[in-house]
Short mmCIF file of C-alpha atoms in Angstrom, two decimals:
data_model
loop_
_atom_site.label_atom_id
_atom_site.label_comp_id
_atom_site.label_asym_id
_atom_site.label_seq_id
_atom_site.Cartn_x
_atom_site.Cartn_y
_atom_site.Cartn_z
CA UNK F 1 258.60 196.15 137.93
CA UNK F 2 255.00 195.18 138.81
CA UNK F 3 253.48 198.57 137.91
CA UNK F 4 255.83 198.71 135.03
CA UNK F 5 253.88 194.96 133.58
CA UNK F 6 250.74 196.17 134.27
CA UNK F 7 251.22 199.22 132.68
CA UNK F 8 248.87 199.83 129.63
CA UNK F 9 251.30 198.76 126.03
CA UNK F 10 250.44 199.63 122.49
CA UNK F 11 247.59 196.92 120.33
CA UNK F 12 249.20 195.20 117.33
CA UNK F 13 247.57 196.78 115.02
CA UNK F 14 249.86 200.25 115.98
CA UNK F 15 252.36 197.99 115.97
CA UNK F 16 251.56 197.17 112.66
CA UNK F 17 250.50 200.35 111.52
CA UNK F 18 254.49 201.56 112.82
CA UNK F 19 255.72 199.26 110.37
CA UNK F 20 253.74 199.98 107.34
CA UNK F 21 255.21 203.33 107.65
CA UNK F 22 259.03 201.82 107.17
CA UNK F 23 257.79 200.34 103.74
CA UNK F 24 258.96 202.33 100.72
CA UNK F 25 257.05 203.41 97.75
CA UNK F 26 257.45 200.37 94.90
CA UNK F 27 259.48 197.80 97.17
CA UNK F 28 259.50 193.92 97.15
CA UNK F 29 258.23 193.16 100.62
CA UNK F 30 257.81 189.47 102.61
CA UNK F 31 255.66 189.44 105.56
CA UNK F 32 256.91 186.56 108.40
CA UNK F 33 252.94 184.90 110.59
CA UNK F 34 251.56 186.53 113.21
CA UNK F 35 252.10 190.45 113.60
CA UNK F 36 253.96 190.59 110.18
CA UNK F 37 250.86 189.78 108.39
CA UNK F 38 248.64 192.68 109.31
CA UNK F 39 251.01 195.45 108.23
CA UNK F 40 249.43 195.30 104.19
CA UNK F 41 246.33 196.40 105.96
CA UNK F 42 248.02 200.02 106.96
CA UNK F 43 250.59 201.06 103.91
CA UNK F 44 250.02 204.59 104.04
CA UNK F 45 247.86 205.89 100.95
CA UNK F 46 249.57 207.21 97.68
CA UNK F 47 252.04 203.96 98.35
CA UNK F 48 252.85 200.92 96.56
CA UNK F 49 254.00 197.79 97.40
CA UNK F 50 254.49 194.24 96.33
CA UNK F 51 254.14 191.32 98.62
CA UNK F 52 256.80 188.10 98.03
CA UNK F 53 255.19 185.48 99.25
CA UNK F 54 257.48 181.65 99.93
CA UNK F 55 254.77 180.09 98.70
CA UNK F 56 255.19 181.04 95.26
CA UNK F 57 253.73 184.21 94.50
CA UNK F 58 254.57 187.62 93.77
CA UNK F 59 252.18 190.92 93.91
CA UNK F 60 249.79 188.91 96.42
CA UNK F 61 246.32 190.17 96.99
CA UNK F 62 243.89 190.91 99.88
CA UNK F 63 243.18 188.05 102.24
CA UNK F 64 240.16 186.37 100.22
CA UNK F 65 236.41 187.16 100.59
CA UNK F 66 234.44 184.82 102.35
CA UNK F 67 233.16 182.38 99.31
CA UNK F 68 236.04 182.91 97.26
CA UNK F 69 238.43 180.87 98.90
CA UNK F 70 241.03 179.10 96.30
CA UNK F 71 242.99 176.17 97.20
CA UNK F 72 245.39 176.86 95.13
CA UNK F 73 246.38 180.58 95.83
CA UNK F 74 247.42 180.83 99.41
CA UNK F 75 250.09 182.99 101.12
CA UNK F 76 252.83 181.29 103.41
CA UNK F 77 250.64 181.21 106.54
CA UNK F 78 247.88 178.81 104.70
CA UNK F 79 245.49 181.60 104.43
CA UNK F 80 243.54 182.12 101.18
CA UNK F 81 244.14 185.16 98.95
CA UNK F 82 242.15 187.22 96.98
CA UNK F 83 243.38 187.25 93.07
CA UNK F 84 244.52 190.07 91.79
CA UNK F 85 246.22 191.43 88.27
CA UNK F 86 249.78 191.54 88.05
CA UNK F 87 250.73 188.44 90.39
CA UNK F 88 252.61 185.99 88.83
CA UNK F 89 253.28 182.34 90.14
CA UNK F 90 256.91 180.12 90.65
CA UNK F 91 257.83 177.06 92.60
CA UNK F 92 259.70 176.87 95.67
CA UNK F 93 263.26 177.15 94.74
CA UNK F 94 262.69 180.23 92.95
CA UNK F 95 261.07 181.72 95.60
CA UNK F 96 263.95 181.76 97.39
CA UNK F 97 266.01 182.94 94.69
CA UNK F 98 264.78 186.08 95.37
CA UNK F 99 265.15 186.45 98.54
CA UNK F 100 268.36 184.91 98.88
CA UNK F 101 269.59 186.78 95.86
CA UNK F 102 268.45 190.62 97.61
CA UNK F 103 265.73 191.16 95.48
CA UNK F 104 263.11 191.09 98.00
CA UNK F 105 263.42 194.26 99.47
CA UNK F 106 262.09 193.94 103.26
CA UNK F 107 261.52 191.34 105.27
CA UNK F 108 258.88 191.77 108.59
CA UNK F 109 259.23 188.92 111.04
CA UNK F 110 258.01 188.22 114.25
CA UNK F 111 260.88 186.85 116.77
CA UNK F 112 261.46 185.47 120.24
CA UNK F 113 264.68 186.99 120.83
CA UNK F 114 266.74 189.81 119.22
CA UNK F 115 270.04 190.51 120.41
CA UNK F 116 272.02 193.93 120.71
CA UNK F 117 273.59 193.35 117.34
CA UNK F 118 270.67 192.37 115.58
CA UNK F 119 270.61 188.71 115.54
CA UNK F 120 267.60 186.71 115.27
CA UNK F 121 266.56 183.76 117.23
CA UNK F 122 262.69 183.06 115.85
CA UNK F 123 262.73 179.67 115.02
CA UNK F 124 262.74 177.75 117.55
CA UNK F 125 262.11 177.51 121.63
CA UNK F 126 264.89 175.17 123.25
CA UNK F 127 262.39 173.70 125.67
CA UNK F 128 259.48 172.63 122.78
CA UNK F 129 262.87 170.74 121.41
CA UNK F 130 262.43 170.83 117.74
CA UNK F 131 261.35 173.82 116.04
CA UNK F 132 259.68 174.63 112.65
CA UNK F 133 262.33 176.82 110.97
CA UNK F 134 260.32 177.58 107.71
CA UNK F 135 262.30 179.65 105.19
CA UNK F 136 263.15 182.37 108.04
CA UNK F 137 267.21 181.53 107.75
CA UNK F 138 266.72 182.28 104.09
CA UNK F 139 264.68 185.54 104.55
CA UNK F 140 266.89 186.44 107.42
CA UNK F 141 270.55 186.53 105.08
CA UNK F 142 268.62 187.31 102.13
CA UNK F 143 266.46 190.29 102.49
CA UNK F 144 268.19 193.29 102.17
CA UNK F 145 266.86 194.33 105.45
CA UNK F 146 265.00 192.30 108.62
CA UNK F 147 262.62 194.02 110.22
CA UNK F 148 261.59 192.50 113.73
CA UNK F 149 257.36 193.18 115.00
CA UNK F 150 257.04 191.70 118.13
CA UNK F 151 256.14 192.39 121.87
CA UNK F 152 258.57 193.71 123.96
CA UNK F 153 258.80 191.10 126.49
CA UNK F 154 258.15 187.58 126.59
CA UNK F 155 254.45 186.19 128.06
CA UNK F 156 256.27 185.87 131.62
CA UNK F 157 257.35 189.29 131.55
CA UNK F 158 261.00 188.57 130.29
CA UNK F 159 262.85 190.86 128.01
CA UNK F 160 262.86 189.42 124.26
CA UNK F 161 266.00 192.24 123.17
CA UNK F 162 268.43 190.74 125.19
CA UNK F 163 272.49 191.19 124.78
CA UNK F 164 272.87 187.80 123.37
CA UNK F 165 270.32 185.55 122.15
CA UNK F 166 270.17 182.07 124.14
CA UNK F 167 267.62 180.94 121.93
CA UNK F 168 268.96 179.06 118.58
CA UNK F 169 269.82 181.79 116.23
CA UNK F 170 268.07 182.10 112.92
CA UNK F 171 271.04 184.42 111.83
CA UNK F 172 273.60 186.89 112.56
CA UNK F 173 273.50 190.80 112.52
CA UNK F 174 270.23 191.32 110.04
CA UNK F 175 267.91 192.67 112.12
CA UNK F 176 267.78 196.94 111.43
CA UNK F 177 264.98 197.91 113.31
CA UNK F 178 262.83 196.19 116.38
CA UNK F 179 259.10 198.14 116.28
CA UNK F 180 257.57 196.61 119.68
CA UNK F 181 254.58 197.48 121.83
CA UNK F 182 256.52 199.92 123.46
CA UNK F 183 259.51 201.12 121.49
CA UNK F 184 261.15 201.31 118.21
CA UNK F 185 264.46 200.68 118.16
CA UNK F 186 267.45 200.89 115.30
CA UNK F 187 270.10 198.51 114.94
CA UNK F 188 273.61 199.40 113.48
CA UNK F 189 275.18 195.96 113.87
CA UNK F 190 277.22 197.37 116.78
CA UNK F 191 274.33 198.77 119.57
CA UNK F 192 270.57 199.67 119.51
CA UNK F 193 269.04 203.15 119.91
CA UNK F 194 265.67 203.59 121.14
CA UNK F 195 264.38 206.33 118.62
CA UNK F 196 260.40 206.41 120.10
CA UNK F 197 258.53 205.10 122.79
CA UNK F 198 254.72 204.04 123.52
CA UNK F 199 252.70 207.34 124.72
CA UNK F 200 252.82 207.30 128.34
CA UNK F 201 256.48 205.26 128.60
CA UNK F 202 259.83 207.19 129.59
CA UNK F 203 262.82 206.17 128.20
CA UNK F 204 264.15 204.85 131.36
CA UNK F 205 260.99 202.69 131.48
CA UNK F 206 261.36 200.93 128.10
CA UNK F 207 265.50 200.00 129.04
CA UNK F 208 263.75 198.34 132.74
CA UNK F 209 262.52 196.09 130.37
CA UNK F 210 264.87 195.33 127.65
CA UNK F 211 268.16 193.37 128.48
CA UNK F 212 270.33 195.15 126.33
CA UNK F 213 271.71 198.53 126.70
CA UNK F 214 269.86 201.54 124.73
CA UNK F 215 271.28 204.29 123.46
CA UNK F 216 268.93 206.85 123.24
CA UNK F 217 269.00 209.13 120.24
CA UNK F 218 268.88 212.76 121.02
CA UNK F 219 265.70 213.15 119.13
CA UNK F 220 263.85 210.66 121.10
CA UNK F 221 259.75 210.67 120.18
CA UNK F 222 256.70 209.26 120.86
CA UNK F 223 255.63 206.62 118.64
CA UNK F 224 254.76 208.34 115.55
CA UNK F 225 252.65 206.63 112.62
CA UNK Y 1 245.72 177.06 79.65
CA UNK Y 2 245.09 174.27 78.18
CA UNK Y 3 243.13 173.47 75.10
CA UNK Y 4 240.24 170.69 74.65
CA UNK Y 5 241.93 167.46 72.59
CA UNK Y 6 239.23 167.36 70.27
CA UNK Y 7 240.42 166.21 67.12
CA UNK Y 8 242.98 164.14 68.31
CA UNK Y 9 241.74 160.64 67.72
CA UNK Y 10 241.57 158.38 70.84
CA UNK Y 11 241.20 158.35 74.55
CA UNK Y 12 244.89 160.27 75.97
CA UNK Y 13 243.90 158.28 78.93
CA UNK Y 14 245.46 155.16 77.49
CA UNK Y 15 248.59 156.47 76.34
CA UNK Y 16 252.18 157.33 77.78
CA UNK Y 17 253.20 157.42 80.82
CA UNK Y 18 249.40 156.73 82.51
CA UNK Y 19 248.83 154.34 84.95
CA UNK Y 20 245.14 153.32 86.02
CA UNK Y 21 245.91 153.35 89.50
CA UNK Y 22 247.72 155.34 92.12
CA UNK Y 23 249.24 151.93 93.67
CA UNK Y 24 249.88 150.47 89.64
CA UNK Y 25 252.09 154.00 89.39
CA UNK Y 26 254.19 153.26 92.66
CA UNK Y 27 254.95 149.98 91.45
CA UNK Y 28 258.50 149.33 92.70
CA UNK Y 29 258.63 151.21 96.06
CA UNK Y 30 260.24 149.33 98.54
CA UNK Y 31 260.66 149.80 102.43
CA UNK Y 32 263.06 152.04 103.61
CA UNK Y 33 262.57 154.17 100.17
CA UNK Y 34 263.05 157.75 100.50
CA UNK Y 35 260.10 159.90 98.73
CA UNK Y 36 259.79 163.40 98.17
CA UNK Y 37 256.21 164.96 98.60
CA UNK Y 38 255.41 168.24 97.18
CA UNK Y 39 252.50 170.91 98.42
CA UNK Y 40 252.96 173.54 100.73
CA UNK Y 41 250.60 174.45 103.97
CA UNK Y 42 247.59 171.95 102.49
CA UNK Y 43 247.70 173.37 98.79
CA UNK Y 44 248.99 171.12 95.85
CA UNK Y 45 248.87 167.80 98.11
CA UNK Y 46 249.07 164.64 96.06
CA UNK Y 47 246.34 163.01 98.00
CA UNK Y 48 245.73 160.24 95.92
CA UNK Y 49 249.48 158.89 95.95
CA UNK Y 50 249.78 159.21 99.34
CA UNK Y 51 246.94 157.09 99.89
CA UNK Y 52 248.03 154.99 97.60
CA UNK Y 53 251.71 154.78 99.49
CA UNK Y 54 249.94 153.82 102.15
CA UNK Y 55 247.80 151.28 100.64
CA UNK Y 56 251.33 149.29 99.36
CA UNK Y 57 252.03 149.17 103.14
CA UNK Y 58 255.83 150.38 102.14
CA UNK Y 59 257.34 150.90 106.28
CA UNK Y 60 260.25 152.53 107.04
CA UNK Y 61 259.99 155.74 104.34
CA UNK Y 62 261.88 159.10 104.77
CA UNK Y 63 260.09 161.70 103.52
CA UNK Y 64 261.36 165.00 102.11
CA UNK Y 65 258.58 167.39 102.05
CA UNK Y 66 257.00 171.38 103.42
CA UNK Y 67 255.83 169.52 106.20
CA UNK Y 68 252.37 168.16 108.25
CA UNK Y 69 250.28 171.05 108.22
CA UNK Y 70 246.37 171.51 109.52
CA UNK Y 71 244.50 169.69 106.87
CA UNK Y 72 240.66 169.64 106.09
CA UNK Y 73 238.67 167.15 107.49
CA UNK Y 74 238.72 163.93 104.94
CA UNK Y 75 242.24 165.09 103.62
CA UNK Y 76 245.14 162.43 103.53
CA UNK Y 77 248.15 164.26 104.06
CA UNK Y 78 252.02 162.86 105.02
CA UNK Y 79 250.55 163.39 108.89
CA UNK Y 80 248.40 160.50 107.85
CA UNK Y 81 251.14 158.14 106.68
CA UNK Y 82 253.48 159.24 109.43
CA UNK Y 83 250.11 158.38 111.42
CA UNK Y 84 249.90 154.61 110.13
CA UNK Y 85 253.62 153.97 111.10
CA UNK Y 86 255.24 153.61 107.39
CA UNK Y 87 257.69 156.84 108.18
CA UNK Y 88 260.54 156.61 109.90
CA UNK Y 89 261.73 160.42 109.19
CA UNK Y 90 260.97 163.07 107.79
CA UNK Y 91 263.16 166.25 106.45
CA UNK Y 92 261.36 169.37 106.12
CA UNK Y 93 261.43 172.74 107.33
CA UNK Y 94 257.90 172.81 108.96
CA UNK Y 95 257.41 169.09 110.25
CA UNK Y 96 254.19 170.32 112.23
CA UNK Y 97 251.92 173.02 113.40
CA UNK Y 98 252.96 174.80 116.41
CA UNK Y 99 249.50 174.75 118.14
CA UNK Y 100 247.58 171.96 116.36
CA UNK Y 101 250.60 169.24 116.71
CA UNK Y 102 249.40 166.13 115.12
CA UNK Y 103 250.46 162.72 114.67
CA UNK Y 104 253.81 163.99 113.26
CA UNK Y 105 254.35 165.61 116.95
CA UNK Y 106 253.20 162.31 118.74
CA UNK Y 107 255.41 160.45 116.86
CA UNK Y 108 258.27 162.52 117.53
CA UNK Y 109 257.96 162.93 120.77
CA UNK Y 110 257.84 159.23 121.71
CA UNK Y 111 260.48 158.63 119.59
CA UNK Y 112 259.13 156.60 116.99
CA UNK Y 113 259.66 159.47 114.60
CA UNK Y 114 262.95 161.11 113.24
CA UNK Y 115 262.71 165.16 112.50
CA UNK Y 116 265.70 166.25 110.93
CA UNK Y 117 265.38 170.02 110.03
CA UNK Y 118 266.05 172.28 107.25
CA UNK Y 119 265.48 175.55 106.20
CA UNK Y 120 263.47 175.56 103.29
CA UNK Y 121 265.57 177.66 101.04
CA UNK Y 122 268.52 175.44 101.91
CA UNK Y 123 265.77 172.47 101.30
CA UNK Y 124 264.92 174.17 97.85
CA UNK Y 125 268.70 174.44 96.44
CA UNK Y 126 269.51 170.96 97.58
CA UNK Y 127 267.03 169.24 95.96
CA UNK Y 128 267.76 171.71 92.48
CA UNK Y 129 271.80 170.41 93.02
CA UNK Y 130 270.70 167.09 93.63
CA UNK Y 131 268.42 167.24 90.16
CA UNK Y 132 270.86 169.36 87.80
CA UNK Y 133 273.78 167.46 88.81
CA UNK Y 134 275.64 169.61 91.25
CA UNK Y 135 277.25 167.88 94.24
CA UNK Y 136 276.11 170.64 96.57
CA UNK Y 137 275.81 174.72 96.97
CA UNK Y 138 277.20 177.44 99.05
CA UNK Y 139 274.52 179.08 100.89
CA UNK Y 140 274.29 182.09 103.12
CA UNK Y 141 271.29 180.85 104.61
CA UNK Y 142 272.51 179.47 107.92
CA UNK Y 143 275.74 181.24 108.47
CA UNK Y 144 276.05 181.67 111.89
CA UNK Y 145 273.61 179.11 113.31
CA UNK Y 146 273.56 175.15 115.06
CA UNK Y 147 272.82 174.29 111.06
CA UNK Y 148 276.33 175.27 110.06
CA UNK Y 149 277.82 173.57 112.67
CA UNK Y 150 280.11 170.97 110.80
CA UNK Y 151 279.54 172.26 107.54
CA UNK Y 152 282.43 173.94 105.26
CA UNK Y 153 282.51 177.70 105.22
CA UNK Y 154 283.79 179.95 102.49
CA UNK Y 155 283.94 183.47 102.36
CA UNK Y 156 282.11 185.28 99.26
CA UNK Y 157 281.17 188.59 98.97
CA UNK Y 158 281.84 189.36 102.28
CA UNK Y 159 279.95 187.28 103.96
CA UNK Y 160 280.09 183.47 105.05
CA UNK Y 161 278.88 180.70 102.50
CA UNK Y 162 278.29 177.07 103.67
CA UNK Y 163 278.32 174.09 102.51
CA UNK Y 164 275.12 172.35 101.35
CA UNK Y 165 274.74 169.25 99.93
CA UNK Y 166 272.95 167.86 97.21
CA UNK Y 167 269.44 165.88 97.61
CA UNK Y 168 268.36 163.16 95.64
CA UNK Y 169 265.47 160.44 96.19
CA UNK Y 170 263.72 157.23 95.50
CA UNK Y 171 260.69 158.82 94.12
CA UNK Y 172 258.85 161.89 93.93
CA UNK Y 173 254.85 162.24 94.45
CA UNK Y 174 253.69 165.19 92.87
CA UNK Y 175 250.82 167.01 91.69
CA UNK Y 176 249.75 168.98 88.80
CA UNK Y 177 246.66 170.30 86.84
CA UNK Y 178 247.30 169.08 83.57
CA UNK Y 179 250.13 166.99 81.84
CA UNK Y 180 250.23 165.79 77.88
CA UNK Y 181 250.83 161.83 78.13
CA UNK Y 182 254.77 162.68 77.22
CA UNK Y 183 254.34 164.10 80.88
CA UNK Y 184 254.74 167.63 80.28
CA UNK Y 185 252.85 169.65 82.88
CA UNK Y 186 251.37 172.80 84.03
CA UNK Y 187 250.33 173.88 87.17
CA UNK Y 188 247.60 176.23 89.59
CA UNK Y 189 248.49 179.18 91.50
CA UNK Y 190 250.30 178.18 94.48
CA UNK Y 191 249.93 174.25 93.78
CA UNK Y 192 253.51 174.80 92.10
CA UNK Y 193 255.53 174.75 95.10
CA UNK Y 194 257.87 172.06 95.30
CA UNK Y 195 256.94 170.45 91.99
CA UNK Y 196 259.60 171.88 89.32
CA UNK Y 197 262.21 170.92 91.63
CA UNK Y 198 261.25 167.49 93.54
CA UNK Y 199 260.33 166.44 89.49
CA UNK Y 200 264.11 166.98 88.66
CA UNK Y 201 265.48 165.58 92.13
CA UNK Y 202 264.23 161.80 92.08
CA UNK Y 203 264.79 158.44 90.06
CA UNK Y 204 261.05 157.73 89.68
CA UNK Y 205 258.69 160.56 89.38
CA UNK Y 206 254.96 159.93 89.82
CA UNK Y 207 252.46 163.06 89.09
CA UNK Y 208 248.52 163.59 90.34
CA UNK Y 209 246.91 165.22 87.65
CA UNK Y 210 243.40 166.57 87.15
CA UNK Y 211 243.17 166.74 83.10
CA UNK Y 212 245.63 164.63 80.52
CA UNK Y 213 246.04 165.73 77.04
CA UNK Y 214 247.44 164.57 74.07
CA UNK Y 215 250.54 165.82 72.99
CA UNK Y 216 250.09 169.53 72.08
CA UNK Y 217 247.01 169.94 73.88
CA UNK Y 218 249.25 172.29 76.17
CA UNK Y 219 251.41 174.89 74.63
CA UNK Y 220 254.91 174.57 74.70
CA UNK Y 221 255.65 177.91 75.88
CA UNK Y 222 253.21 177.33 79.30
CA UNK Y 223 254.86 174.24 79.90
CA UNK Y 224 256.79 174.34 83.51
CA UNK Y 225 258.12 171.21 84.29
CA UNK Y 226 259.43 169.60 80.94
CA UNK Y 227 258.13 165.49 80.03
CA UNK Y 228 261.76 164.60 80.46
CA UNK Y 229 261.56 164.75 84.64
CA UNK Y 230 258.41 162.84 84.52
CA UNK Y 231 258.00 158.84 84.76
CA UNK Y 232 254.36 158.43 85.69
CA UNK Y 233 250.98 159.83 85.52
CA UNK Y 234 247.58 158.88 87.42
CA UNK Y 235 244.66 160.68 87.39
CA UNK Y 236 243.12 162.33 90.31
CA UNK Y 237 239.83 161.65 91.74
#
């Protein structure tokens, strides 16, 4: 295990750049803090989509320009956006109207756990006591599909795809596909296959550190983006 | 947006439903009131009505609001008023930041401080029942998690529903670019947040506005949040 943590893992920005590549032409897309939030930066050329923001926006623009910050047209991590034509503005409840009603397409969220039937726990850690649970309940039964960016194991080397979460859940069963530092993993509701690894990482290597049983598909990759 | 009064005759400033001060437009908060704050991560804060709440020295509030995010230095935010010890709890779905803390954190971790939590979708719809008159909603939102726990379940469309109920409160600080002095307002950008609905979901509604107009100084069809939710206007600094 000590080689296998020292072991050289993939930046976030491939992590991101993995994701990007799951987003289809023309969809409704909400991007969770943290890892979530750099995949606009890599949407493969010749594609188009829309960002849903919770804090009332849709068709969100660029991070803003130094200079040209705007108070009043932020995304749902507090950071200014760039204006652009096309968005259009609505107040909170509406906001989640569309996720909650499936019209947002795909959801990317960061997580601490994620269990071998795809639930997410991402809201809150049991020891910090209270947790800030934002709207990703809503996003996680809305969306027509979760997907999870996030390392593969936790900052003391635990696995964060475990067989059940012990973390408080943020829902049940909506997570379709885990893209990690190391792996990228599909989730039927039933089991997870690993369908690529990191370049450099075996199969065997990725389940050492994941606490759920992979399946691995028979046309196991590298990571391809 | 909104059009220059010009040949209306007289100042809109001393008609309708203004009030020359934020602590003349909270007149009638008591202790133990519950108040509903709109904005969202430090955009569309009604700055001057919180100060104002805390200048009436009102103890003992629950406050329904996004939550105590970082805030710019010289900003009065609900972390302020939780700060000065008039809050007793607060329901939101992001009651701090996860690295910068606060005085919301201190609070609640020495116990002076209640945090109930809710996910802000669930948040959202409750407060919209608790405004259009519904007793409460079946939500997806927390099938499956400690926040269902309790809570009716019914089955719809294949997956669980529960049981939400509605939200209503004391009063509602909100803020808003412009309003006609009937109280009819529009917004900016992202400052919308959780103004439609907190204007619909409490008995005396009290709006921050930049610019007040006469009545047709904003077009009907731009209006978002109708005169009939609103009680009370002040102007903003």
């Amino acid at each position: 295990m000590e080689s296998l943590a020292d072991k050289e893992r993939l930046p976030r920005e491939i992590m991101a750049m993995r994701v990007a590549k799951e987003l289809p032409d023309g969809s409704y897309v909400n991007l969770g803090i943290g890892i979530p939030t750099m995949v606009s930066s890599f949407v493969p050329e010749g594609r188009t989509v829309f960002y849903h923001s919770e804090s009332g926006i849709l068709n969100c623009g660029p991070l803003a320009e130094e200079g040209n910050e705007d108070i009043d047209l932020i995304n749902a991590g507090g950071q200014y956006l760039e204006p652009v034509g096309g968005m259009s503005f609505f107040d909170s409840a509406e906001a989640f109207a569309m996720i909650r009603g499936g019209h947002v397409d795909v959801t990317v969220l960061g997580s601490h756990q994620v269990s071998a039937t795809g639930d997410l726990a991402n809201w809150m850690l049991p020891q910090r006591g209270v947790g800030n649970v934002g709207g990703a309940m809503d996003l996680a039964t809305g969306a027509s599909g979760v997907i999870v960016a996030m390392e593969h194991t936790d900052r003391n080397g635990e696995p964060k795809i475990v067989q059940e979460c012990t973390f408080p859940l943020t829902g049940k069963g909506c997570v379709y596909l885990i893209v990690t530092d190391l792996a990228v993993i599909e989730c039927d509701g039933q089991g997870l296959t690993l369908k690529e690894v990191a370049p450099g990482w075996t199969p065997e290597e990725v389940q050492q550190l994941t606490g759920a049983k992979l399946t691995i598909s028979p046309d196991i990759r590298e990571f391809e983006l | 947006m909104t059009s220059a009064p010009e040949n209306s005759p007289g100042d809109p400033t001393k008609q309708g439903k203004l009030y020359s001060s934020a602590l003349a437009a909270l007149e009638g908060i008591s202790n133990d009131a519950t108040v509903l704050v709109a904005g969202f991560a430090g955009c569309g804060i009604p700055q001057k009505l919180l100060r104002g709440l805390a200048e009436s020295g009102v103890s003992g509030l629950t406050l329904i609001c996004q939550g105590a995010w970082i805030q710019e230095p010289g900003d009065f935010t609900v972390a302020d008023l939780v700060g000065s010890g008039q809050v007793k709890k607060m329901i939101s779905p992001m009651p701090f930041h996860p690295v910068h803390g606060g005085a919301v954190k201190e609070q609640w971790e020495s116990g002076e401080l209640e945090i109930e939590i809710v996910s802000q979708g669930v948040l959202a719809e409750r407060l919209r029942a608790g405004g259009a008159g519904i007793g409460g909603v079946f939500l997806p939102s927390s099938s499956g998690t400690r926040f269902a726990e309790g809570k009716e379940v019914r089955q719809y469309d294949g997956c669980e529903h529960v049981l939400e109920l509605a939200l209503k409160a004391d009063f509602a600080l909100l803020r808003a670019q412009a309003a006609d002095t009937l109280g009819n307002m529009v917004y900016d950008g992202t400052a919308r947040n959780w103004n439609p609905t907190m204007a619909m979901a409490a008995g005396v509604t009290v709006v921050e506005v930049d610019a007040v107009h006469h009545p047709g100084g904003i077009d009907p069809e731009l209006v978002i949040t109708q005169a009939i939710f609103i009680d009370r206007l002040v102007l903003s600094d």
